[in-house]
Short mmCIF file of the C-alpha atoms (twelve columns), coordinates in Angstrom:
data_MODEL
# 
_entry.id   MODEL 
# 
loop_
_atom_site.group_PDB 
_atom_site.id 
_atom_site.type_symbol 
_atom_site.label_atom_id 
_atom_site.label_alt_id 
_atom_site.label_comp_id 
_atom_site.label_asym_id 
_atom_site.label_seq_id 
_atom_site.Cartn_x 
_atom_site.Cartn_y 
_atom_site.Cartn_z 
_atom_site.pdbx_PDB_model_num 
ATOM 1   C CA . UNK A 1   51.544 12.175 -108.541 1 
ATOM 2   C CA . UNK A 2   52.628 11.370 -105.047 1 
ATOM 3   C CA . UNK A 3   51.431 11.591 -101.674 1 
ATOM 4   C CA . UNK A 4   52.944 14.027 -99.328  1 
ATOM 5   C CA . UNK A 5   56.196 13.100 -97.974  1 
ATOM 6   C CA . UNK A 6   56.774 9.711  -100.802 1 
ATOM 7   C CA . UNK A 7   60.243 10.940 -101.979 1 
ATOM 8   C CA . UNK A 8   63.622 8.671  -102.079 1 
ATOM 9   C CA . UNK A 9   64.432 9.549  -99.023  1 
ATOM 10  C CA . UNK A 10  66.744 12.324 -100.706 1 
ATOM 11  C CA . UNK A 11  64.886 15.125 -101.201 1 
ATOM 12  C CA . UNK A 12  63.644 14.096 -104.340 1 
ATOM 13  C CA . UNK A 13  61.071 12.191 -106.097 1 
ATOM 14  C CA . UNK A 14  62.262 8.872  -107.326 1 
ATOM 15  C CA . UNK A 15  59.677 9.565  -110.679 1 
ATOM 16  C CA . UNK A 16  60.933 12.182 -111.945 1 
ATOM 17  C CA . UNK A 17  58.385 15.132 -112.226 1 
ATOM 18  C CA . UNK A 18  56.508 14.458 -109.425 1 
ATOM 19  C CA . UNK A 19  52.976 16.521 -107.550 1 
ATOM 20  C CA . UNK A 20  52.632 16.156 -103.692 1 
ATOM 21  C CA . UNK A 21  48.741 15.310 -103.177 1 
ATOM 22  C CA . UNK A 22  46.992 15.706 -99.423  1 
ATOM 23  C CA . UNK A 23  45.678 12.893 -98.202  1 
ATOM 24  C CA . UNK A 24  42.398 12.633 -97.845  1 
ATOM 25  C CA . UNK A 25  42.226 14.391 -101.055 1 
ATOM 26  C CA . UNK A 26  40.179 17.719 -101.398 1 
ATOM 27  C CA . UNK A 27  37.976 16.232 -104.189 1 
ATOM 28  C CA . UNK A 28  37.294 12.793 -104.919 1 
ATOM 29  C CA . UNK A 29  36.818 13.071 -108.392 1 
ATOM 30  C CA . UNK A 30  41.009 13.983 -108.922 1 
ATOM 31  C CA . UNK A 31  41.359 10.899 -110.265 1 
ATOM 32  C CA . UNK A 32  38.110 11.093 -112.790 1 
ATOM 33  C CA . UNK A 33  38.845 12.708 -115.390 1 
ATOM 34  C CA . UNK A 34  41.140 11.598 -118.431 1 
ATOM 35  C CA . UNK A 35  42.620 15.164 -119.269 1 
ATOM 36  C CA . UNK A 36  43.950 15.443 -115.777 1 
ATOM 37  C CA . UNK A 37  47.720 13.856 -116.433 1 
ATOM 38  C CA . UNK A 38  48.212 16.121 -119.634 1 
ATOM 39  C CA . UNK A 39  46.825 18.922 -118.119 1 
ATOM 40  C CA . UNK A 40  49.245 18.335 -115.810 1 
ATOM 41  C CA . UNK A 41  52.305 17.688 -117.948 1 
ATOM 42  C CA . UNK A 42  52.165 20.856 -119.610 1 
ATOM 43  C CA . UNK A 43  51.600 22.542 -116.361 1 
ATOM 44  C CA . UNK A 44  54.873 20.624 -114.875 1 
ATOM 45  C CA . UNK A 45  57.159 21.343 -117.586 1 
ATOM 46  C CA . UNK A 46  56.377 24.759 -118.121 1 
ATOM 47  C CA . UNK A 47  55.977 26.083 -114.295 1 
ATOM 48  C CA . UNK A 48  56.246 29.496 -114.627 1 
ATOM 49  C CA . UNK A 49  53.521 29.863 -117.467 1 
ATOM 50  C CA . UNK A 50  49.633 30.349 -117.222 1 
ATOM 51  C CA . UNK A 51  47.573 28.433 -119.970 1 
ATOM 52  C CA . UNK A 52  44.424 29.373 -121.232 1 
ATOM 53  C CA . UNK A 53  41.710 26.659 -121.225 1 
ATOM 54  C CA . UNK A 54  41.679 27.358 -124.817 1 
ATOM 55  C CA . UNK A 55  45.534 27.104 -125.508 1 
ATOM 56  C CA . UNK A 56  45.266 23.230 -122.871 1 
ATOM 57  C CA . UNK A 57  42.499 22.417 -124.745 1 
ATOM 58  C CA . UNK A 58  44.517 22.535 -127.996 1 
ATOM 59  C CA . UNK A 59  47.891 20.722 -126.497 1 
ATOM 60  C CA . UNK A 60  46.441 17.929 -124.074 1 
ATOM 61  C CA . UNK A 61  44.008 17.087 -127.318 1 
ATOM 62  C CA . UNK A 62  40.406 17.071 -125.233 1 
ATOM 63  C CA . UNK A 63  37.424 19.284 -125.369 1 
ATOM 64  C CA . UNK A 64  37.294 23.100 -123.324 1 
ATOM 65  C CA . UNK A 65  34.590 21.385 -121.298 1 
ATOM 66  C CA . UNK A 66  36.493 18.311 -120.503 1 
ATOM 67  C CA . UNK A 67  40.266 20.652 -119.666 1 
ATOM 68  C CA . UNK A 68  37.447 22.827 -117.819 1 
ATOM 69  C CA . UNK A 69  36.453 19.969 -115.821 1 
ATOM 70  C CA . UNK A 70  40.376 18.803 -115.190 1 
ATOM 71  C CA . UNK A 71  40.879 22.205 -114.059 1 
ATOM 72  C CA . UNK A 72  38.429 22.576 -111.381 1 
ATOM 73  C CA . UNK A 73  39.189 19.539 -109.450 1 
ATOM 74  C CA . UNK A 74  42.988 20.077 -109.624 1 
ATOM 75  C CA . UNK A 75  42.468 23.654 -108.752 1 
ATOM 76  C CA . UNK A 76  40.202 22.267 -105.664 1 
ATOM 77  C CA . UNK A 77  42.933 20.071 -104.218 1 
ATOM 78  C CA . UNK A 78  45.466 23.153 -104.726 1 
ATOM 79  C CA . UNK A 79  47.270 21.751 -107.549 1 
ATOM 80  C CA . UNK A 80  46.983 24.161 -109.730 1 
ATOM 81  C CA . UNK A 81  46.158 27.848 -110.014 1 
ATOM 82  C CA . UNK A 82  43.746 29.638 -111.429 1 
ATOM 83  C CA . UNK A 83  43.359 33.387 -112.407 1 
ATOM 84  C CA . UNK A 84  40.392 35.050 -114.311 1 
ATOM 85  C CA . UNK A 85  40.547 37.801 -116.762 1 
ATOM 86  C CA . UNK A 86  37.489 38.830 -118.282 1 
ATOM 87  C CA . UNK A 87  35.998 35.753 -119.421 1 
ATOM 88  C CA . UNK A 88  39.310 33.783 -119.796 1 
ATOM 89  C CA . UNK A 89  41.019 31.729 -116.654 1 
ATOM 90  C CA . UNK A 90  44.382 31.211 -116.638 1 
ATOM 91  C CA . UNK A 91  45.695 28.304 -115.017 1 
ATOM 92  C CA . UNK A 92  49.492 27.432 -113.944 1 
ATOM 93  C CA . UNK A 93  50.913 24.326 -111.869 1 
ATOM 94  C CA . UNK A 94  51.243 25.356 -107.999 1 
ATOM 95  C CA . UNK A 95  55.232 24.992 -107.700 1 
ATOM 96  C CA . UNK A 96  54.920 24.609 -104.190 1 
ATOM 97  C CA . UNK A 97  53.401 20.977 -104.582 1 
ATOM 98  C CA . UNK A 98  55.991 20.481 -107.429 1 
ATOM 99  C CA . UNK A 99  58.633 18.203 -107.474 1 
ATOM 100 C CA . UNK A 100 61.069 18.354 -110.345 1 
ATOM 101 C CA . UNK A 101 65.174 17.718 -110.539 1 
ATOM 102 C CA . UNK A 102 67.287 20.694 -111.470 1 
ATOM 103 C CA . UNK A 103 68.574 17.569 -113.937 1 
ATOM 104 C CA . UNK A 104 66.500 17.719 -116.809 1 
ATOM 105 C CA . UNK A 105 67.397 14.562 -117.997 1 
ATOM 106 C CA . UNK A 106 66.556 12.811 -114.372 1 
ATOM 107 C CA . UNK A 107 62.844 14.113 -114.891 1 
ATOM 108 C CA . UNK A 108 62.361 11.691 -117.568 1 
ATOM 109 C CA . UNK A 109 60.554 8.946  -115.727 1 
ATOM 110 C CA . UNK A 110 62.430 5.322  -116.737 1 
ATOM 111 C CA . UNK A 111 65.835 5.664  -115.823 1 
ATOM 112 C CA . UNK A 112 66.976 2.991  -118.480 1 
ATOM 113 C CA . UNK A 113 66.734 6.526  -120.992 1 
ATOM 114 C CA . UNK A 114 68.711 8.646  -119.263 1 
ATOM 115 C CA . UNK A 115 72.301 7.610  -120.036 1 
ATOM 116 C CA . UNK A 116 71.327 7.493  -123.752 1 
ATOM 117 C CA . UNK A 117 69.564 10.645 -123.732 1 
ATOM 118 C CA . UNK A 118 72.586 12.173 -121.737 1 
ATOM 119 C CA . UNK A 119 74.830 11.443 -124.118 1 
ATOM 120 C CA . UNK A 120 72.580 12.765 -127.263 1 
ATOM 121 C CA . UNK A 121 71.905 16.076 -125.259 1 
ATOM 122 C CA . UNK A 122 76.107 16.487 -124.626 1 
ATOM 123 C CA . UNK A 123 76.608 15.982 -128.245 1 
ATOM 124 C CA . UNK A 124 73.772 18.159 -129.733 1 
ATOM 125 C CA . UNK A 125 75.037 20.708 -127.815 1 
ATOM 126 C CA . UNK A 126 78.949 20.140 -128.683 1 
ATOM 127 C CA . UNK A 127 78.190 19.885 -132.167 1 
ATOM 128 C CA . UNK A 128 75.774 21.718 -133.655 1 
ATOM 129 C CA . UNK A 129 75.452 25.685 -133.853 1 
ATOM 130 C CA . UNK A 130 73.773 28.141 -132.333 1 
ATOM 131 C CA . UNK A 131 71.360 26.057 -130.129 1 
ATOM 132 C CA . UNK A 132 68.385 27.098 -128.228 1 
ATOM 133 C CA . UNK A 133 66.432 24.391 -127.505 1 
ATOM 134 C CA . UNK A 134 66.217 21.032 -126.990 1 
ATOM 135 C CA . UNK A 135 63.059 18.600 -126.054 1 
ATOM 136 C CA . UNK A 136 62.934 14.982 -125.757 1 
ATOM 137 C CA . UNK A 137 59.146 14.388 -126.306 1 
ATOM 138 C CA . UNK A 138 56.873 11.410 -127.574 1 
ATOM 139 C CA . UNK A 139 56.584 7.917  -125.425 1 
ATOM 140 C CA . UNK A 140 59.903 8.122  -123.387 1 
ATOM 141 C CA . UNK A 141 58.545 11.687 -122.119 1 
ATOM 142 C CA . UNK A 142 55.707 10.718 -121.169 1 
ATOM 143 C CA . UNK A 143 57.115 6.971  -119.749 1 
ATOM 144 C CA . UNK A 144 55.584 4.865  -121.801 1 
ATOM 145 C CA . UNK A 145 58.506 3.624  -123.558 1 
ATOM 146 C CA . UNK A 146 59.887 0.122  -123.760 1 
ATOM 147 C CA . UNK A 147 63.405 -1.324 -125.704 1 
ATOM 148 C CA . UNK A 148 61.792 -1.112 -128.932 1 
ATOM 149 C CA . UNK A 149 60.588 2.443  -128.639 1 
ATOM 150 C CA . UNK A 150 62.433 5.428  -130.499 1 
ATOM 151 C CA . UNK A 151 63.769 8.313  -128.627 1 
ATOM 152 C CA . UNK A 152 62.688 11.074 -130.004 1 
ATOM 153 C CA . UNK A 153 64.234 14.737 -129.551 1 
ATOM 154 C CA . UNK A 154 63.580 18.033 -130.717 1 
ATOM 155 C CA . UNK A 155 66.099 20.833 -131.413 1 
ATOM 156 C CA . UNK A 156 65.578 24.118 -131.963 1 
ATOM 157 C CA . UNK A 157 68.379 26.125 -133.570 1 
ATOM 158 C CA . UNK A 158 68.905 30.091 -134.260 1 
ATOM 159 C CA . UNK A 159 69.673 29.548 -138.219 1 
ATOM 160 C CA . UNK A 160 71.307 27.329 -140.592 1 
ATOM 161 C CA . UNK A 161 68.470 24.009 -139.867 1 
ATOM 162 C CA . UNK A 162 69.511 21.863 -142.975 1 
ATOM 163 C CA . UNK A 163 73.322 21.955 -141.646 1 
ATOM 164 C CA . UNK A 164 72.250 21.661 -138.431 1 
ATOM 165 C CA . UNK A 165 69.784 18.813 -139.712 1 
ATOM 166 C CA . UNK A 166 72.167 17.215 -141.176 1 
ATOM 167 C CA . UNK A 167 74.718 16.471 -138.654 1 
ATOM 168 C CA . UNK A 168 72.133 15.356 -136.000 1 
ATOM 169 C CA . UNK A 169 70.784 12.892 -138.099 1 
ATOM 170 C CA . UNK A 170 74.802 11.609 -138.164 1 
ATOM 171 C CA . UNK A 171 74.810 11.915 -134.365 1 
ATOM 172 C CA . UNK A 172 71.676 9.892  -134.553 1 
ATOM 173 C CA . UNK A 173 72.938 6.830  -136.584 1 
ATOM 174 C CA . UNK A 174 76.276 7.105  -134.704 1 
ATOM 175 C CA . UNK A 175 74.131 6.842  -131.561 1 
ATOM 176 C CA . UNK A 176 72.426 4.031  -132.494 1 
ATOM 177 C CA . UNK A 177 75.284 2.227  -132.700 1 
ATOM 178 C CA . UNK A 178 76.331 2.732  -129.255 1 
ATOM 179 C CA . UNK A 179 75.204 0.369  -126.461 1 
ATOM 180 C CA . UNK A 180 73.891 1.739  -123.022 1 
ATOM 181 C CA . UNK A 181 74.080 -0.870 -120.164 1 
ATOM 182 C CA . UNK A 182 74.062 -3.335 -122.917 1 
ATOM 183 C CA . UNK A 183 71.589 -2.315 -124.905 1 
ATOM 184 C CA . UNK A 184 71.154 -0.050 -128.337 1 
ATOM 185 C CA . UNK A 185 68.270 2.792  -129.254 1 
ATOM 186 C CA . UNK A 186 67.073 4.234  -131.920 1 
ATOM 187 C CA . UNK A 187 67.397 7.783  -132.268 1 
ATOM 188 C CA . UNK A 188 64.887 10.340 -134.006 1 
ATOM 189 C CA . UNK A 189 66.161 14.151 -134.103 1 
ATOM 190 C CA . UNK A 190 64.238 16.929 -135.429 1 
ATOM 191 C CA . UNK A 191 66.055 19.947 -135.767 1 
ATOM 192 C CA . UNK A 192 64.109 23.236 -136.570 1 
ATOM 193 C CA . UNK A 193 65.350 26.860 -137.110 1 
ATOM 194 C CA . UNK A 194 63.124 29.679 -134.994 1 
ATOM 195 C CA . UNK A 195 61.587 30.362 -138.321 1 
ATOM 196 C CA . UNK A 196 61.142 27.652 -140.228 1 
ATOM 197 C CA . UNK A 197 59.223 25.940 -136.744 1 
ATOM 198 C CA . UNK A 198 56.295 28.279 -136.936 1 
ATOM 199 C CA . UNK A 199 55.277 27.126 -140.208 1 
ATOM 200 C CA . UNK A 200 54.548 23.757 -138.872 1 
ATOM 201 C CA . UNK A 201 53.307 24.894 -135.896 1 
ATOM 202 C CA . UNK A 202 50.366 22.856 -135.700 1 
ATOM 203 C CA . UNK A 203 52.659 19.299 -136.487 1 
ATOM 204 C CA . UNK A 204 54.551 20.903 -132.911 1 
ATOM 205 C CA . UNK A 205 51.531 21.179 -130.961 1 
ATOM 206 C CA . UNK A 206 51.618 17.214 -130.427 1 
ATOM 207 C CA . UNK A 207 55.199 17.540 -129.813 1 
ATOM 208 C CA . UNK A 208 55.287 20.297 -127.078 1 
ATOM 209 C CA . UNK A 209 52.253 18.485 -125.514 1 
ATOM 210 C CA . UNK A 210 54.218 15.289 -124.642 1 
ATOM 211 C CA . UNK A 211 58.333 16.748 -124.366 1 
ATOM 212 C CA . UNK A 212 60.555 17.449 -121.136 1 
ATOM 213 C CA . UNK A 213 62.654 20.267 -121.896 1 
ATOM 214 C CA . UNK A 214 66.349 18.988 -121.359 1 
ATOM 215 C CA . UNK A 215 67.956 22.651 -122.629 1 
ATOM 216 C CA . UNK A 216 66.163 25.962 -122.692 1 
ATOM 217 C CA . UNK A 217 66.846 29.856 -123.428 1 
ATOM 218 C CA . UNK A 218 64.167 32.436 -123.214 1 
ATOM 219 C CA . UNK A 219 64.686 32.280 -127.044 1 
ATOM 220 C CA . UNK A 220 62.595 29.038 -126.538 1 
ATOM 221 C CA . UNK A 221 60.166 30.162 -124.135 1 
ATOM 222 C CA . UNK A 222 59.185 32.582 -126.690 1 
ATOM 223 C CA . UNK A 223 59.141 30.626 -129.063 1 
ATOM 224 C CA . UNK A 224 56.713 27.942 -126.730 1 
ATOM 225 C CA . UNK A 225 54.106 31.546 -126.109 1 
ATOM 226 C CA . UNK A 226 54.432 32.334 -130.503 1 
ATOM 227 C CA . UNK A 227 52.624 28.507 -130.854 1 
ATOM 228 C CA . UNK A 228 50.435 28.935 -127.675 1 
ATOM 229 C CA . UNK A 229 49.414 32.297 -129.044 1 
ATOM 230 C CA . UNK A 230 48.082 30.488 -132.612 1 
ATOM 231 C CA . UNK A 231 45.467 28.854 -130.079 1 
ATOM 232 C CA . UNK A 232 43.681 31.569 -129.434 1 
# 
């Protein structure tokens, strides 16, 4: 998060996904509560959907009380709105304090990762079929990473995943012999057809929780409501 008016000077944030917070905040207690950042994170990456409590609860990992609690103050500094309906409140990221990069690779917050992850996203797309998603998730999402850490990106494809498999994991070792700036990663691809990912739908809970989407279709975003739905 950043306070109003902390960009580069160019119109953007220099951290990637970023949230303009008033100062003096609203509520005091923004900063309390653990849940707040993933609650967040989902929010950011997915602005134009509303989460359940029920369906944040399951993808930030903490209790309906505790994404309750994360709600409330980020809804009272006008971070986030809510909506009821009937019993349930949906809650999506207020895109008017967003900032986020119409690069999806520049939204990953260490900058050392996005020439590498550049160049994984131009291939995956060159070379493999029929692609409707891709996600980089896990500790360089998040920005967390350091030179020993994998990167770690999801693909979803229409059909045909053990082909499709099977030449990303030869992108991947052909990757990993290439040096960015001087120095080499290791690469991790998971590639999943639209069918075969809902039957590990639980396994991509933990990865849709911590990802920046670098390449999406609204065959994705459906896909992203089908494991939502399995919350509730």
């Amino acid at each position: 998060m950043e306070a109003e008016g902390e960009t580069d000077g160019g119109g953007e944030s220099q951290y990637g996904m970023s949230i303009t917070v008033p100062i003096p905040a609203a509520d005091n207690d923004l900063y309390r509560y653990e849940a707040t950042d993933g609650v967040l994170r989902i929010l950011a990456d997915n602005p134009y959907e509303e989460f359940t409590i029920r369906e944040l609860s399951r993808f930030v990992g903490y209790s309906h009380p505790a994404i309750s609690n994360a709600v409330g103050v980020l809804e009272s500094n006008a971070l986030v709105t809510v909506s009821a309906e009937g019993n349930r409140k949906h809650v999506s990221i207020d895109r008017n304090r967003l900032t986020k990069p119409d690069d999806p690779v520049l939204r990953i917050p260490q900058s050392e990762f996005h020439a590498p992850v550049r160049t994984a996203l131009d291939r995956l797309q060159d070379e493999l079929a029929d692609v409707v998603g891709i996600l980089v998730f896990g500790s360089v999402a998040r920005g967390e990473a350091d030179r020993q850490s994998d990167i770690d990106l999801w693909v979803l494809v229409q059909s045909d995943r053990a082909t499709n498999q099977r030449r990303a994991n030869e992108i991947g070792t052909d990757l990993t012999e290439t040096r960015f700036a001087g120095d080499r990663y290791e690469f991790q691809i998971l590639v999943e057809s639209a069918r075969s990912a809902l039957n590990v739908s639980d396994r991509l809970t933990d990865v849709l929780a911590s990802s920046i989407t670098l390449y999406e279709t609204e065959t994705l975003r459906r896909f992203k409501r089908e494991v939502r739905s399995d919350a509730e």
